[in-house]
């Protein structure tokens, strides 16, 4: 038996929703004014890209610790290209890993990225089901 | 040219990340203590289920308004069953739409759900790429 995640999302009226999370925290979703909302919550489709970056980012952060690597700054850019026609989904997604620091061990950091993409990150695996993925790694030495 | 969503996710150290959103708001991601985090942010994989519920929920909320339907309460339960092996992804997902009210127009609400699932919701379309979907609608009369 695998694990089950169960999320409850409650309508707050108008275009706003509140959704729970296994962390015990919750998040608010809302449409922008151009779609009849008040812009007081997160846009749901973009949350997919945060989920992707967060899932893979946690893998890489765990490996940075495990491998005792020195990284001063680490950002992930997730760029999703939507289809023109409804239902609009991400047909292509670029994931950019940016590492900044004085003593970047490039080979090991690349290995951490590869392990996440190829082995650990379940969200990446889900994205493969509908999108062409492009993975890029950048090392910014200081 | 389709629309592009670009999300930046920045490492805050340890297992925490901050991710932006087109709304101008941002969200914090963190692992739980059992995974070396401090539990001070949202778990990323569960965010996929909030994205799914939020995307479809916004469609249904817009149709409730457009069709001038009376709904007192509306919740969406998204239940994702993960695979046992890495990478752990949602192989099966149940989406339950629960409508509460005294004067529920069941046929129209069902039509709103169907339109979202079949036509409008891009996140549902993405989930179809990796998961078996089960859709259920419940009407709770008061």
Coordinates of C-alpha atoms in Angstrom, one line a residue:
Chain A
X1 CA 0.0 0.0 0.0
X2 CA 1.4 3.4 -1.0
X3 CA 1.0 6.6 0.9
X4 CA -2.1 8.7 0.3
X5 CA -2.2 12.5 0.3
X6 CA -5.7 13.9 1.0
X7 CA -6.2 17.7 0.5
X8 CA -9.4 19.6 1.3
X9 CA -10.1 22.8 -0.6
X10 CA -13.0 25.0 0.7
X11 CA -14.7 27.7 -1.3
X12 CA -14.6 31.0 0.5
X13 CA -17.1 32.7 -1.8
X14 CA -16.5 34.7 -5.0
X15 CA -13.3 33.2 -6.6
X16 CA -11.4 32.4 -3.3
X17 CA -10.5 29.0 -1.9
X18 CA -8.6 27.8 1.1
X19 CA -6.6 24.6 0.8
X20 CA -4.9 22.6 3.5
X21 CA -1.4 20.9 3.5
X22 CA 0.2 18.0 5.3
X23 CA 2.5 20.6 7.0
X24 CA -0.6 21.9 9.0
X25 CA -0.3 25.2 7.1
X26 CA -2.9 26.2 4.6
X27 CA -2.9 28.4 1.5
X28 CA -5.3 30.7 -0.2
X29 CA -6.1 30.5 -3.9
X30 CA -7.8 33.3 -5.8
X31 CA -8.2 34.5 -9.4
X32 CA -7.0 37.9 -10.4
X33 CA -9.3 40.9 -11.0
X34 CA -9.2 40.2 -14.8
X35 CA -10.9 36.8 -14.0
X36 CA -13.4 38.1 -11.5
X37 CA -11.3 37.5 -8.4
X38 CA -9.7 39.9 -6.0
X39 CA -6.1 38.7 -6.4
X40 CA -5.8 37.9 -2.7
X41 CA -4.5 34.3 -3.2
X42 CA -2.1 32.2 -5.2
X43 CA -2.9 31.4 -8.8
X44 CA -3.4 27.6 -9.0
X45 CA -1.7 26.7 -12.3
X46 CA 1.5 28.4 -11.3
X47 CA 1.5 26.4 -8.1
X48 CA 2.4 23.4 -10.3
X49 CA 5.7 25.1 -11.1
X50 CA 6.4 25.8 -7.4
X51 CA 5.6 22.2 -6.6
X52 CA 8.1 21.1 -9.2
X53 CA 10.8 23.4 -8.0
X54 CA 10.1 22.6 -4.3
X55 CA 10.2 18.9 -4.8
X56 CA 13.5 18.9 -6.7
X57 CA 14.9 21.7 -4.6
X58 CA 14.4 19.6 -1.4
X59 CA 16.3 16.7 -3.0
X60 CA 19.2 18.9 -4.0
X61 CA 19.2 20.7 -0.6
X62 CA 19.4 17.3 1.2
X63 CA 22.3 16.2 -1.1
X64 CA 24.1 19.5 -0.5
X65 CA 24.0 18.7 3.2
X66 CA 24.8 15.1 2.8
X67 CA 27.8 15.8 0.5
X68 CA 28.8 18.7 2.7
X69 CA 29.0 21.1 -0.3
X70 CA 29.5 24.8 0.0
X71 CA 26.8 26.8 -1.8
X72 CA 26.1 30.4 -1.0
X73 CA 23.0 30.8 -3.1
X74 CA 20.8 28.4 -4.9
X75 CA 17.7 29.3 -7.0
X76 CA 15.5 27.3 -9.3
X77 CA 13.7 28.9 -12.3
X78 CA 10.8 26.9 -13.6
X79 CA 9.4 28.2 -16.9
X80 CA 6.3 26.6 -18.2
X81 CA 4.9 27.2 -21.8
X82 CA 1.2 26.8 -22.0
X83 CA -0.8 25.6 -24.9
X84 CA -2.9 28.1 -26.8
X85 CA -6.1 26.1 -26.7
X86 CA -8.2 25.1 -23.7
X87 CA -7.6 23.1 -21.6
X88 CA -4.3 25.1 -21.3
X89 CA -1.5 22.9 -19.9
X90 CA 2.3 23.2 -19.8
X91 CA 3.4 21.5 -22.9
X92 CA 7.1 22.4 -22.3
X93 CA 8.9 23.2 -19.1
X94 CA 12.4 24.4 -18.6
X95 CA 14.0 23.9 -15.1
X96 CA 17.1 26.0 -14.5
X97 CA 19.3 25.2 -11.4
X98 CA 21.5 28.2 -10.5
X99 CA 24.3 27.7 -8.0
X100 CA 26.3 30.6 -6.6
X101 CA 29.4 30.5 -4.5
X102 CA 33.2 30.7 -4.3
X103 CA 33.9 27.0 -4.0
X104 CA 31.4 25.3 -6.1
X105 CA 32.1 21.6 -6.7
X106 CA 30.4 21.5 -10.1
X107 CA 30.6 17.8 -10.7
X108 CA 28.9 17.0 -7.3
X109 CA 26.3 19.6 -7.7
X110 CA 25.5 18.3 -11.2
X111 CA 25.3 14.8 -9.7
X112 CA 22.8 16.1 -7.1
X113 CA 20.6 17.6 -9.8
X114 CA 20.8 14.4 -11.9
X115 CA 19.8 12.2 -8.9
X116 CA 16.8 14.4 -8.3
X117 CA 15.7 14.5 -11.9
X118 CA 16.3 10.9 -12.7
X119 CA 15.6 9.1 -9.5
X120 CA 14.0 10.9 -6.6
X121 CA 11.7 13.7 -7.6
X122 CA 8.2 12.4 -8.0
X123 CA 6.9 15.8 -9.3
X124 CA 9.4 15.7 -12.2
X125 CA 8.2 12.2 -13.0
X126 CA 4.6 13.5 -13.1
X127 CA 5.6 16.5 -15.4
X128 CA 7.2 14.0 -17.8
X129 CA 3.7 12.7 -18.4
X130 CA 2.5 15.8 -20.2
X131 CA 5.5 18.1 -20.9
X132 CA 8.8 18.1 -22.7
X133 CA 11.4 18.9 -20.0
X134 CA 14.6 20.8 -20.5
X135 CA 17.0 20.8 -17.6
X136 CA 19.9 23.3 -17.3
X137 CA 22.5 23.8 -14.6
X138 CA 24.4 27.1 -14.1
X139 CA 27.4 27.7 -11.9
X140 CA 28.0 31.3 -10.9
X141 CA 31.4 31.6 -9.3
X142 CA 32.2 34.6 -7.1
Chain B
X1 CA 2.7 32.0 -29.1
X2 CA 1.2 30.6 -25.9
X3 CA 1.5 32.2 -22.4
X4 CA 4.5 31.5 -20.3
X5 CA 4.6 31.2 -16.5
X6 CA 8.0 31.8 -15.0
X7 CA 8.4 31.0 -11.3
X8 CA 11.5 31.6 -9.2
X9 CA 12.2 29.5 -6.2
X10 CA 15.0 30.6 -3.8
X11 CA 16.7 28.5 -1.3
X12 CA 16.5 30.0 2.2
X13 CA 19.0 27.5 3.7
X14 CA 18.4 24.1 5.4
X15 CA 15.3 22.7 3.7
X16 CA 13.3 25.9 3.2
X17 CA 12.5 27.6 -0.1
X18 CA 10.5 30.7 -1.1
X19 CA 8.6 30.6 -4.4
X20 CA 6.9 33.5 -6.1
X21 CA 3.5 33.5 -7.9
X22 CA 1.9 35.6 -10.7
X23 CA -0.5 37.0 -8.0
X24 CA 2.5 38.9 -6.5
X25 CA 2.2 36.7 -3.3
X26 CA 4.8 34.2 -2.4
X27 CA 4.8 30.9 -0.6
X28 CA 7.3 29.1 1.6
X29 CA 8.2 25.4 1.1
X30 CA 9.8 23.3 3.8
X31 CA 10.3 19.6 4.6
X32 CA 9.0 18.2 7.9
X33 CA 11.3 17.4 10.8
X34 CA 11.3 13.7 9.8
X35 CA 13.1 14.8 6.5
X36 CA 15.5 17.3 8.1
X37 CA 13.3 20.4 7.7
X38 CA 11.5 22.5 10.3
X39 CA 8.0 22.1 9.0
X40 CA 7.7 25.9 8.5
X41 CA 6.5 25.7 4.9
X42 CA 4.2 23.8 2.6
X43 CA 5.1 20.3 1.4
X44 CA 5.6 20.5 -2.4
X45 CA 4.1 17.3 -3.6
X46 CA 0.7 18.0 -1.8
X47 CA 0.7 21.4 -3.6
X48 CA 0.0 19.5 -6.8
X49 CA -3.4 18.5 -5.3
X50 CA -4.1 22.1 -4.2
X51 CA -3.3 23.2 -7.7
X52 CA -5.7 20.7 -9.1
X53 CA -8.5 21.6 -6.8
X54 CA -7.9 25.3 -7.2
X55 CA -7.9 25.2 -11.0
X56 CA -11.1 23.2 -11.2
X57 CA -12.6 25.1 -8.3
X58 CA -12.2 28.4 -10.1
X59 CA -13.9 27.1 -13.1
X60 CA -16.9 25.8 -11.1
X61 CA -17.0 29.1 -9.0
X62 CA -17.2 31.1 -12.2
X63 CA -20.0 28.9 -13.6
X64 CA -21.9 29.1 -10.3
X65 CA -21.9 32.9 -10.7
X66 CA -22.6 32.8 -14.4
X67 CA -25.5 30.3 -14.0
X68 CA -26.7 32.3 -10.9
X69 CA -26.8 29.1 -8.8
X70 CA -27.4 29.0 -5.1
X71 CA -24.7 27.1 -3.3
X72 CA -24.1 27.5 0.5
X73 CA -21.0 25.5 0.8
X74 CA -18.6 23.9 -1.8
X75 CA -15.6 21.8 -1.0
X76 CA -13.3 19.8 -3.2
X77 CA -11.5 16.7 -1.8
X78 CA -8.4 15.7 -3.8
X79 CA -7.0 12.3 -2.8
X80 CA -3.8 11.2 -4.4
X81 CA -2.4 7.7 -4.2
X82 CA 1.4 7.6 -4.4
X83 CA 3.5 4.8 -5.9
X84 CA 5.6 2.7 -3.5
X85 CA 8.8 3.1 -5.4
X86 CA 10.9 6.2 -6.1
X87 CA 10.2 8.5 -7.9
X88 CA 6.9 8.6 -5.9
X89 CA 4.1 10.1 -8.0
X90 CA 0.3 10.1 -7.9
X91 CA -0.7 7.1 -9.9
X92 CA -4.4 7.5 -9.0
X93 CA -6.3 10.6 -8.0
X94 CA -9.9 10.9 -6.8
X95 CA -11.6 14.4 -7.1
X96 CA -14.7 14.8 -5.0
X97 CA -17.0 17.8 -5.5
X98 CA -19.2 18.4 -2.5
X99 CA -22.1 20.9 -2.8
X100 CA -24.2 21.9 0.1
X101 CA -27.4 23.9 0.1
X102 CA -31.2 24.1 0.3
X103 CA -31.8 24.7 -3.4
X104 CA -29.2 22.8 -5.3
X105 CA -29.8 22.6 -9.0
X106 CA -28.0 19.2 -9.4
X107 CA -28.1 19.0 -13.2
X108 CA -26.5 22.4 -13.6
X109 CA -23.9 21.9 -10.9
X110 CA -23.0 18.6 -12.6
X111 CA -22.7 20.4 -15.9
X112 CA -20.3 22.9 -14.3
X113 CA -18.1 20.1 -13.0
X114 CA -18.2 18.3 -16.4
X115 CA -17.3 21.5 -18.2
X116 CA -14.3 22.0 -15.9
X117 CA -13.1 18.4 -16.1
X118 CA -13.6 17.9 -19.8
X119 CA -13.0 21.3 -21.3
X120 CA -11.5 24.1 -19.2
X121 CA -9.2 22.8 -16.4
X122 CA -5.6 22.6 -17.7
X123 CA -4.4 21.1 -14.4
X124 CA -6.9 18.2 -14.8
X125 CA -5.5 17.7 -18.3
X126 CA -2.0 17.5 -16.9
X127 CA -3.0 15.0 -14.3
X128 CA -4.4 12.8 -17.0
X129 CA -0.9 12.4 -18.3
X130 CA 0.2 10.3 -15.3
X131 CA -2.8 9.4 -13.1
X132 CA -6.0 7.5 -13.3
X133 CA -8.7 10.0 -12.4
X134 CA -11.9 9.3 -10.6
X135 CA -14.4 12.1 -10.5
X136 CA -17.3 12.1 -8.0
X137 CA -20.0 14.7 -7.3
X138 CA -22.0 14.8 -4.0
X139 CA -25.1 16.9 -3.3
X140 CA -25.8 17.6 0.4
X141 CA -29.3 19.0 0.8
X142 CA -30.1 21.0 3.9

